[in-house]
Short mmCIF file of C-alpha atoms in Angstrom, two decimals:
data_model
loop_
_atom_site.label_atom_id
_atom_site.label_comp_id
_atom_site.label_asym_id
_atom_site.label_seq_id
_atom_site.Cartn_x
_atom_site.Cartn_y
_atom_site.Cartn_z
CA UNK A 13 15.14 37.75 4.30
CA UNK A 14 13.72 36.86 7.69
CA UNK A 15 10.52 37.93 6.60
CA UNK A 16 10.25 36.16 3.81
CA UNK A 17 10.92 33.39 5.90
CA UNK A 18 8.55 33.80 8.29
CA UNK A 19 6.05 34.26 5.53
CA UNK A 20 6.47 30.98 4.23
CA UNK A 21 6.72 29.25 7.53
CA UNK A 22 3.44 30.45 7.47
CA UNK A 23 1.92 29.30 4.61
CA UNK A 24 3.24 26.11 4.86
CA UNK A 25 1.84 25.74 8.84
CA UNK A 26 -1.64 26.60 6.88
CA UNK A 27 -1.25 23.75 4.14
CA UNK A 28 -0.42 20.77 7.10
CA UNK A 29 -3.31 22.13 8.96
CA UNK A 30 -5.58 22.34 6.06
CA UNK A 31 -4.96 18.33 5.48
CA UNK A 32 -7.44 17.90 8.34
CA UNK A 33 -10.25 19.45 6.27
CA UNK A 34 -10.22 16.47 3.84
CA UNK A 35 -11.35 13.65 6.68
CA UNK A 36 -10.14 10.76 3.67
CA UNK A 37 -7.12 12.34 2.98
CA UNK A 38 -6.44 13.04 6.60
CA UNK A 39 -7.48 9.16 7.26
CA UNK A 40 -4.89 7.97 4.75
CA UNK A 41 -2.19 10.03 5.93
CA UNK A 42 -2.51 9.00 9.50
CA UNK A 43 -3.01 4.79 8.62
CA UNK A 44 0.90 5.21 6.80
CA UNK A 45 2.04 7.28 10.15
CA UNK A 46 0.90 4.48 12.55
CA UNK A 47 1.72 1.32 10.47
CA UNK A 48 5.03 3.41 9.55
CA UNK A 49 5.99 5.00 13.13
CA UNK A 50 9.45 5.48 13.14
CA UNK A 51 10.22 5.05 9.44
CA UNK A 52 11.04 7.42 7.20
CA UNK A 53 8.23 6.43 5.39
CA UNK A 54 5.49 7.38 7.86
CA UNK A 55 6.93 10.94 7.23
CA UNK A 56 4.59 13.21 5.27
CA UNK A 57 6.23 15.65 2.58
CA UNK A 58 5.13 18.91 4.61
CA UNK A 59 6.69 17.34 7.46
CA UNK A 60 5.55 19.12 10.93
CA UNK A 61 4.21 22.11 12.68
CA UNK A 62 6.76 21.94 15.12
CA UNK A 63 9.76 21.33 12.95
CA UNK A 64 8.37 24.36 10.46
CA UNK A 65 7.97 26.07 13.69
CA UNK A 66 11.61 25.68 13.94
CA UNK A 67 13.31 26.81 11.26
CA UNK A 68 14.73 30.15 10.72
CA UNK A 69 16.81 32.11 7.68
CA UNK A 70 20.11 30.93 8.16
CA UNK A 71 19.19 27.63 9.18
CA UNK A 72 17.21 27.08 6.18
CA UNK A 73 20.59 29.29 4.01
CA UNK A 74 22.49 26.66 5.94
CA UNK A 75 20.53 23.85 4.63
CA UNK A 76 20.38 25.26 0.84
CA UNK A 77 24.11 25.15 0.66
CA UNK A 78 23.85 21.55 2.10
CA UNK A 79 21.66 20.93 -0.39
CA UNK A 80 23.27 22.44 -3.33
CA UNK A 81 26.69 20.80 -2.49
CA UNK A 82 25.56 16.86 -1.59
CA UNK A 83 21.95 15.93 -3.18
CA UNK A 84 21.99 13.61 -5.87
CA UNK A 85 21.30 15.28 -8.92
CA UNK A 86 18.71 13.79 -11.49
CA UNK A 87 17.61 16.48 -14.87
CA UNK A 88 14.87 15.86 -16.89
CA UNK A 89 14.59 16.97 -20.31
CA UNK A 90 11.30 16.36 -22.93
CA UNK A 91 11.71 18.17 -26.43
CA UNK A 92 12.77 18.41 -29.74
CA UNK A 93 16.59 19.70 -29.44
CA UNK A 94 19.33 17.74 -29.99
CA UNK A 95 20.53 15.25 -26.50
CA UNK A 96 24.31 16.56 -26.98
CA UNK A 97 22.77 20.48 -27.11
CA UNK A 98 20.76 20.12 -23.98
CA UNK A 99 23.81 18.56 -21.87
CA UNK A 100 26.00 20.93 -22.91
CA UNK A 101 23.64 23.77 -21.95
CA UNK A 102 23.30 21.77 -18.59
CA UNK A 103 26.61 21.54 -17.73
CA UNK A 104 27.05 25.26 -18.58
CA UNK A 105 24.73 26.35 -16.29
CA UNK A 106 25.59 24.01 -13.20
CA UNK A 107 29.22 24.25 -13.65
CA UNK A 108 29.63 27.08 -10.77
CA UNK A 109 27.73 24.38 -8.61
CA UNK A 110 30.77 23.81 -5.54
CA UNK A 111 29.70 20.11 -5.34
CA UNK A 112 31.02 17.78 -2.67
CA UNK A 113 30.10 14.16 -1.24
CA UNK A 114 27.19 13.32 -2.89
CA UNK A 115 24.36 12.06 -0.95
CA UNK A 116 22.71 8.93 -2.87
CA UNK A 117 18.58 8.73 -2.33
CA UNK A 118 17.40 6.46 0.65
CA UNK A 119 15.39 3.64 -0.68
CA UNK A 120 12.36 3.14 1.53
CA UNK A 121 12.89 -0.19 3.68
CA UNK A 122 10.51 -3.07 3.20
CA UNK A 123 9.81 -4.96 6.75
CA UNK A 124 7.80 -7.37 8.18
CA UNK A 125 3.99 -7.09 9.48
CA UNK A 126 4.23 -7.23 13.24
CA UNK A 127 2.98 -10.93 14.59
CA UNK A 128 -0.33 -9.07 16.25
CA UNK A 129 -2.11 -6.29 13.55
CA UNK A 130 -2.55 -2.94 15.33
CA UNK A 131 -5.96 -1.87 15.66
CA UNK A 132 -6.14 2.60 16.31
CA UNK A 133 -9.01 4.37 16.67
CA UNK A 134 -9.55 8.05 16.74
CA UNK A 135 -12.05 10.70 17.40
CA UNK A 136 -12.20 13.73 15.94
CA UNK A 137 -15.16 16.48 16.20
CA UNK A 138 -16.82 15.84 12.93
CA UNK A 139 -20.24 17.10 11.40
CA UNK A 140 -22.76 14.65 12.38
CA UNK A 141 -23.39 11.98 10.18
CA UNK A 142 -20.51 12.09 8.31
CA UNK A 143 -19.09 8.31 7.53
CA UNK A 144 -16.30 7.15 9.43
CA UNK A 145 -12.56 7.20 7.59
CA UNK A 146 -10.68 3.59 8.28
CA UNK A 147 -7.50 1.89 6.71
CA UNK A 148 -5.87 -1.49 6.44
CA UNK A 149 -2.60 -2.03 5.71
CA UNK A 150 -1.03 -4.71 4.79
CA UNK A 151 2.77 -6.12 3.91
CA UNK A 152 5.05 -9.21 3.35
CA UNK A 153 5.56 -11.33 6.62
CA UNK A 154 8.27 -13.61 6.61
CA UNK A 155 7.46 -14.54 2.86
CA UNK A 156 7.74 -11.18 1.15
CA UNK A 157 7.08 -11.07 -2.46
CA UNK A 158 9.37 -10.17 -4.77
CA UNK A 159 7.01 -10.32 -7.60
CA UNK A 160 5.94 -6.73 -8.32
CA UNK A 161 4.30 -6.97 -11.59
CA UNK A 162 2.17 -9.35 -9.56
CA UNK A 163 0.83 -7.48 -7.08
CA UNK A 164 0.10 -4.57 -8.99
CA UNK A 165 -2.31 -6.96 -10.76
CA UNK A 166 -3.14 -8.73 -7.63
CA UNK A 167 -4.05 -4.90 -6.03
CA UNK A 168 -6.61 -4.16 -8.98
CA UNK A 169 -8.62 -6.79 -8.60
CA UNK A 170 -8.96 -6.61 -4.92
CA UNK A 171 -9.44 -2.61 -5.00
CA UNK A 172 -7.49 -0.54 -7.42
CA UNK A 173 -9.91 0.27 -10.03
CA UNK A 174 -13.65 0.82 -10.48
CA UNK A 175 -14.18 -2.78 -11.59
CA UNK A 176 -12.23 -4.52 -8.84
CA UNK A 177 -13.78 -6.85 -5.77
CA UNK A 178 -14.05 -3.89 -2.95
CA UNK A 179 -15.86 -1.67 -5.55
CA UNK A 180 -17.88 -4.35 -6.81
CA UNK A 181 -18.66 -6.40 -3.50
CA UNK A 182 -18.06 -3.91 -0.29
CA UNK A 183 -19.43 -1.05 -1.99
CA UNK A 184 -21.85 -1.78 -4.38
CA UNK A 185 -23.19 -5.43 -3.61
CA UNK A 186 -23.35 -4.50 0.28
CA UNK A 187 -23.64 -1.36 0.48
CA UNK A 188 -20.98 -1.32 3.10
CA UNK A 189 -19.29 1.75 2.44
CA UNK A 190 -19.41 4.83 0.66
CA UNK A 191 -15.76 4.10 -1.14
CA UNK A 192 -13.73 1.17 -0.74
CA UNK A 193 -10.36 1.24 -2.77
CA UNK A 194 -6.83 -0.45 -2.22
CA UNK A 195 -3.32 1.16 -3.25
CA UNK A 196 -0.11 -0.55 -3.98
CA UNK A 197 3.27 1.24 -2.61
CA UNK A 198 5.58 -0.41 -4.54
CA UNK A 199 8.94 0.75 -3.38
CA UNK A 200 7.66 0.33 0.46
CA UNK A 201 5.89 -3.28 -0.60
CA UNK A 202 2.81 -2.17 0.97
CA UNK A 203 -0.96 -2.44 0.20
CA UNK A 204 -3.25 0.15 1.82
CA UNK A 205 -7.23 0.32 1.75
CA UNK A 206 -8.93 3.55 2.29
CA UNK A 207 -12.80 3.21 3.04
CA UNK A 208 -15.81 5.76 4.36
CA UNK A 209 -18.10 3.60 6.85
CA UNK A 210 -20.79 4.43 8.86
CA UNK A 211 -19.96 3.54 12.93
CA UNK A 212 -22.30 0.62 12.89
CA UNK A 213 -20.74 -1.26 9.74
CA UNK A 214 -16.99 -1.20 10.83
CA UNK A 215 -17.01 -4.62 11.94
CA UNK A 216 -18.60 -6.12 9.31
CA UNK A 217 -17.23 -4.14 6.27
CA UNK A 218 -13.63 -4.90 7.98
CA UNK A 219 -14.33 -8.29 8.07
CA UNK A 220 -15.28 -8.43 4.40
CA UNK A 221 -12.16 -6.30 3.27
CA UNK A 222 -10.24 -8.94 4.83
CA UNK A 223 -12.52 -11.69 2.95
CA UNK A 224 -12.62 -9.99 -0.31
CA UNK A 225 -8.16 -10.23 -0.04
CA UNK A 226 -8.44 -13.77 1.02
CA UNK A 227 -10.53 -14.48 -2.10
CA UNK A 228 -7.41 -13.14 -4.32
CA UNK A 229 -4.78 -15.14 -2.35
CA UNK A 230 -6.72 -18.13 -2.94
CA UNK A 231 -7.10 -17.05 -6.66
CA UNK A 232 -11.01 -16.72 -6.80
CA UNK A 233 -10.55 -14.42 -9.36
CA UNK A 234 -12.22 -15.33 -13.38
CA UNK A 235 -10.45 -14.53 -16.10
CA UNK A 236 -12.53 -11.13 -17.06
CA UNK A 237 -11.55 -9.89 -13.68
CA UNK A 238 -7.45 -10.65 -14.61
CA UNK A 239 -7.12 -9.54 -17.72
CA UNK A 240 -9.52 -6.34 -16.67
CA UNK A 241 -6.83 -5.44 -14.96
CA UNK A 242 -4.13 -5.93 -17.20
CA UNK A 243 -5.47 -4.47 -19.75
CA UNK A 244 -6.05 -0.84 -17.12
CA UNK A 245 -2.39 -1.26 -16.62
CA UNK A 246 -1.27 -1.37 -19.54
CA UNK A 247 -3.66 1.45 -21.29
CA UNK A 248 -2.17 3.82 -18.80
CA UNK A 249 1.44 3.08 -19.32
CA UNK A 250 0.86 3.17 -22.86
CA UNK A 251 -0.29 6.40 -22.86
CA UNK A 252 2.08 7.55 -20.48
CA UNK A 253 4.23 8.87 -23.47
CA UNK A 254 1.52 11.63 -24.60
CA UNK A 255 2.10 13.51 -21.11
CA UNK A 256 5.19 14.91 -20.40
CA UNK A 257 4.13 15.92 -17.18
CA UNK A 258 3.60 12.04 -16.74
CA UNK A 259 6.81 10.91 -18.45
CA UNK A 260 8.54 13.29 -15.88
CA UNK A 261 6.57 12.02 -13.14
CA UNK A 262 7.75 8.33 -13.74
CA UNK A 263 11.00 9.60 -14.35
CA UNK A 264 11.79 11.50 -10.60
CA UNK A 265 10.04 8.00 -9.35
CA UNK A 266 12.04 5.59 -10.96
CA UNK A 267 14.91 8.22 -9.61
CA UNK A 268 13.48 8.07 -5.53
CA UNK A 269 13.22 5.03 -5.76
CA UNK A 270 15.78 2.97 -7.84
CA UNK A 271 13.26 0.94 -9.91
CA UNK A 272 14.55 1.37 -13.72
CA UNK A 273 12.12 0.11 -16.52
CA UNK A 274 10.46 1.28 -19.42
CA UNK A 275 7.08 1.40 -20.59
CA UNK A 276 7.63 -0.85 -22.95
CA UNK A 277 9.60 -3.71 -20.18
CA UNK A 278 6.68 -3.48 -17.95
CA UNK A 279 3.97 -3.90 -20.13
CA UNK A 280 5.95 -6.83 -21.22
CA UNK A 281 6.31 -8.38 -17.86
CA UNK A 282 2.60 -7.90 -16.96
CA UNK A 283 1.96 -9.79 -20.24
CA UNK A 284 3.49 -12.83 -18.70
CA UNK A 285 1.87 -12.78 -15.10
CA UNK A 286 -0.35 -16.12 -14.68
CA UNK A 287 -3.12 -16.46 -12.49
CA UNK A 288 -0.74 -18.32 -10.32
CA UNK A 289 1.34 -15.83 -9.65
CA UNK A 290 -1.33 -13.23 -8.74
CA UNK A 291 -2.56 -15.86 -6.08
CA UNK A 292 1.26 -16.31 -4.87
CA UNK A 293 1.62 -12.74 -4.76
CA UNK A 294 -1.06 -11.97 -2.62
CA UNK A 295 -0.19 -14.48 0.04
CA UNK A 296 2.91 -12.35 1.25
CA UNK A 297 0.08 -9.97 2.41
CA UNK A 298 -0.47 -10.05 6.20
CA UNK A 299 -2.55 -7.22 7.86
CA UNK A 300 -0.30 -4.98 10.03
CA UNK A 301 -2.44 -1.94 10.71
CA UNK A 302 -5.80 -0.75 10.86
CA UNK A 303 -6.88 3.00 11.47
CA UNK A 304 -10.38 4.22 12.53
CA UNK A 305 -11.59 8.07 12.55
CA UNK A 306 -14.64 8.16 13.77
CA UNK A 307 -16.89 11.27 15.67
CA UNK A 308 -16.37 12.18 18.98
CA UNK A 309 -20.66 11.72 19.29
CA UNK A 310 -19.79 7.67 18.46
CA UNK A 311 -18.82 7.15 21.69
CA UNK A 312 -21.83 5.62 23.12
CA UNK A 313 -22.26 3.63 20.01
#
């Protein structure tokens, strides 16, 4: 029903506005649109205003058929019954499914780091005194690595967990920023740093990002701060198996994005990852893009 419809058009209008309201979250999402422009990578899940605005019953009936007939099809199942019980109760209840030419998932596209990094900066009426939201990006130029179990390691100890050199150096030892962190995308072969800075530091606490991730490609790193990372890695995909909202999770992941392992394979392969490696790793990392939000009442600073 149109209604219906239009109720929902609604709602979801409300959630891509509300993103705003969270000035990190907002931060992040527009770094991956910029360094991403173009991609389908740079889209977010809620997509638009003005494609919501858009749609209408029978466009979106139109689509659910399209849907229904082509998308590549992927069922989890975590519990006790038998496998051979649960398929055939499956294909029982998806057998009046008309299904045609199915559509296999798009794997996000790894590229290059353009040859200049792109520097954005935007204002934003924000209560005064609130720290400014900035991002660097980073990715494989020319030399992209291969080596994922690598650069997950190599992302902890530059800023993926609480003991790792932006936490421990930008943030605590400098007092640079409020948060300093780093995430590794590894389907898109990406690292991205979110961090809360006041106006005055940007230069400097961008400057020592960039340090603190030269410091891991020339593999300045002791041996407490490797295997402090290994060891976070491999406590969470250990426990990965007492979750089944987890197990799921990594299931529709390793589904998107056509990376097949188990628990068990990783933890194996990050077992074997030598300092060297980490330090090789971390060279393919060029920055790309850098996004500031700052307050409009900066201006003059």
């Amino acid at each position: 029903l149109a209604e219906y419809v239009d109720s929902e058009k609604a709602n979801l209008i409300d959630a891509i506005r509300g993103i705003i309201n969270d000035k990190r979250d907002y931060a992040d999402l527009r770094l991956l649109q910029e360094m991403c422009r173009g991609e389908r990578y740079g889209v977010d899940k809620f997509g638009s205003i003005a494609c919501v605005e858009k749609i209408t019953n029978q466009t979106l009936f139109r689509y659910y058929q399209e849907l229904l007939s082509t998308a590549h099809l992927e069922l989890f199942y975590c519990g006790s019954a038998e496998r051979e019980r649960v398929e055939e109760a499956i294909s029982r209840a998806f057998a009046p499914l008309q299904r045609g030419r199915v559509v296999p998932p798009v794997i996000a596209e790894k590229k290059n780091a353009p040859e200049t990094p792109r520097e954005i900066t935007e204002r934003m009426d924000v209560t005064q005194g609130s720290p400014a939201c900035s991002g660097c990006c980073a990715r494989g130029a020319g030399k992209d690595s291969q080596d994922d179990t690598a650069m997950m390691l190599a992302n902890l100890i530059f800023g993926g967990y609480s003991n790792s050199k932006l936490f421990l150096n930008v943030r605590e030892k400098l007092s640079l920023c409020y948060y300093a962190s780093s995430a590794y995308h590894r389907s898109k072969g990406i690292v991205t740093v979110s961090s809360g800075i006041e106006c005055r530091d940007v230069e400097t606490a961008k400057r020592e990002i960039l340090a603190q991730l030269a410091s891991v490609q020339r593999g300045e790193f002791e041996e407490w701060e490797v295997e402090g990372a290994r060891a976070c890695l491999i406590a969470s995909l250990e426990s990965r198996g007492d979750s089944a909202g987890r197990m799921e999770e990594n299931a529709l992941g390793q589904a998107a994005t056509g990376i097949r392992e188990t628990a068990d394979e990783l933890i194996a392969a990050l077992r074997a990852v030598t300092n060297e490696r980490i330090a090789e790793a971390a060279q393919s990392m060029t920055l790309d893009t850098v996004y500031f939000l700052t307050g409009e009442d900066s201006k003059d600073e």
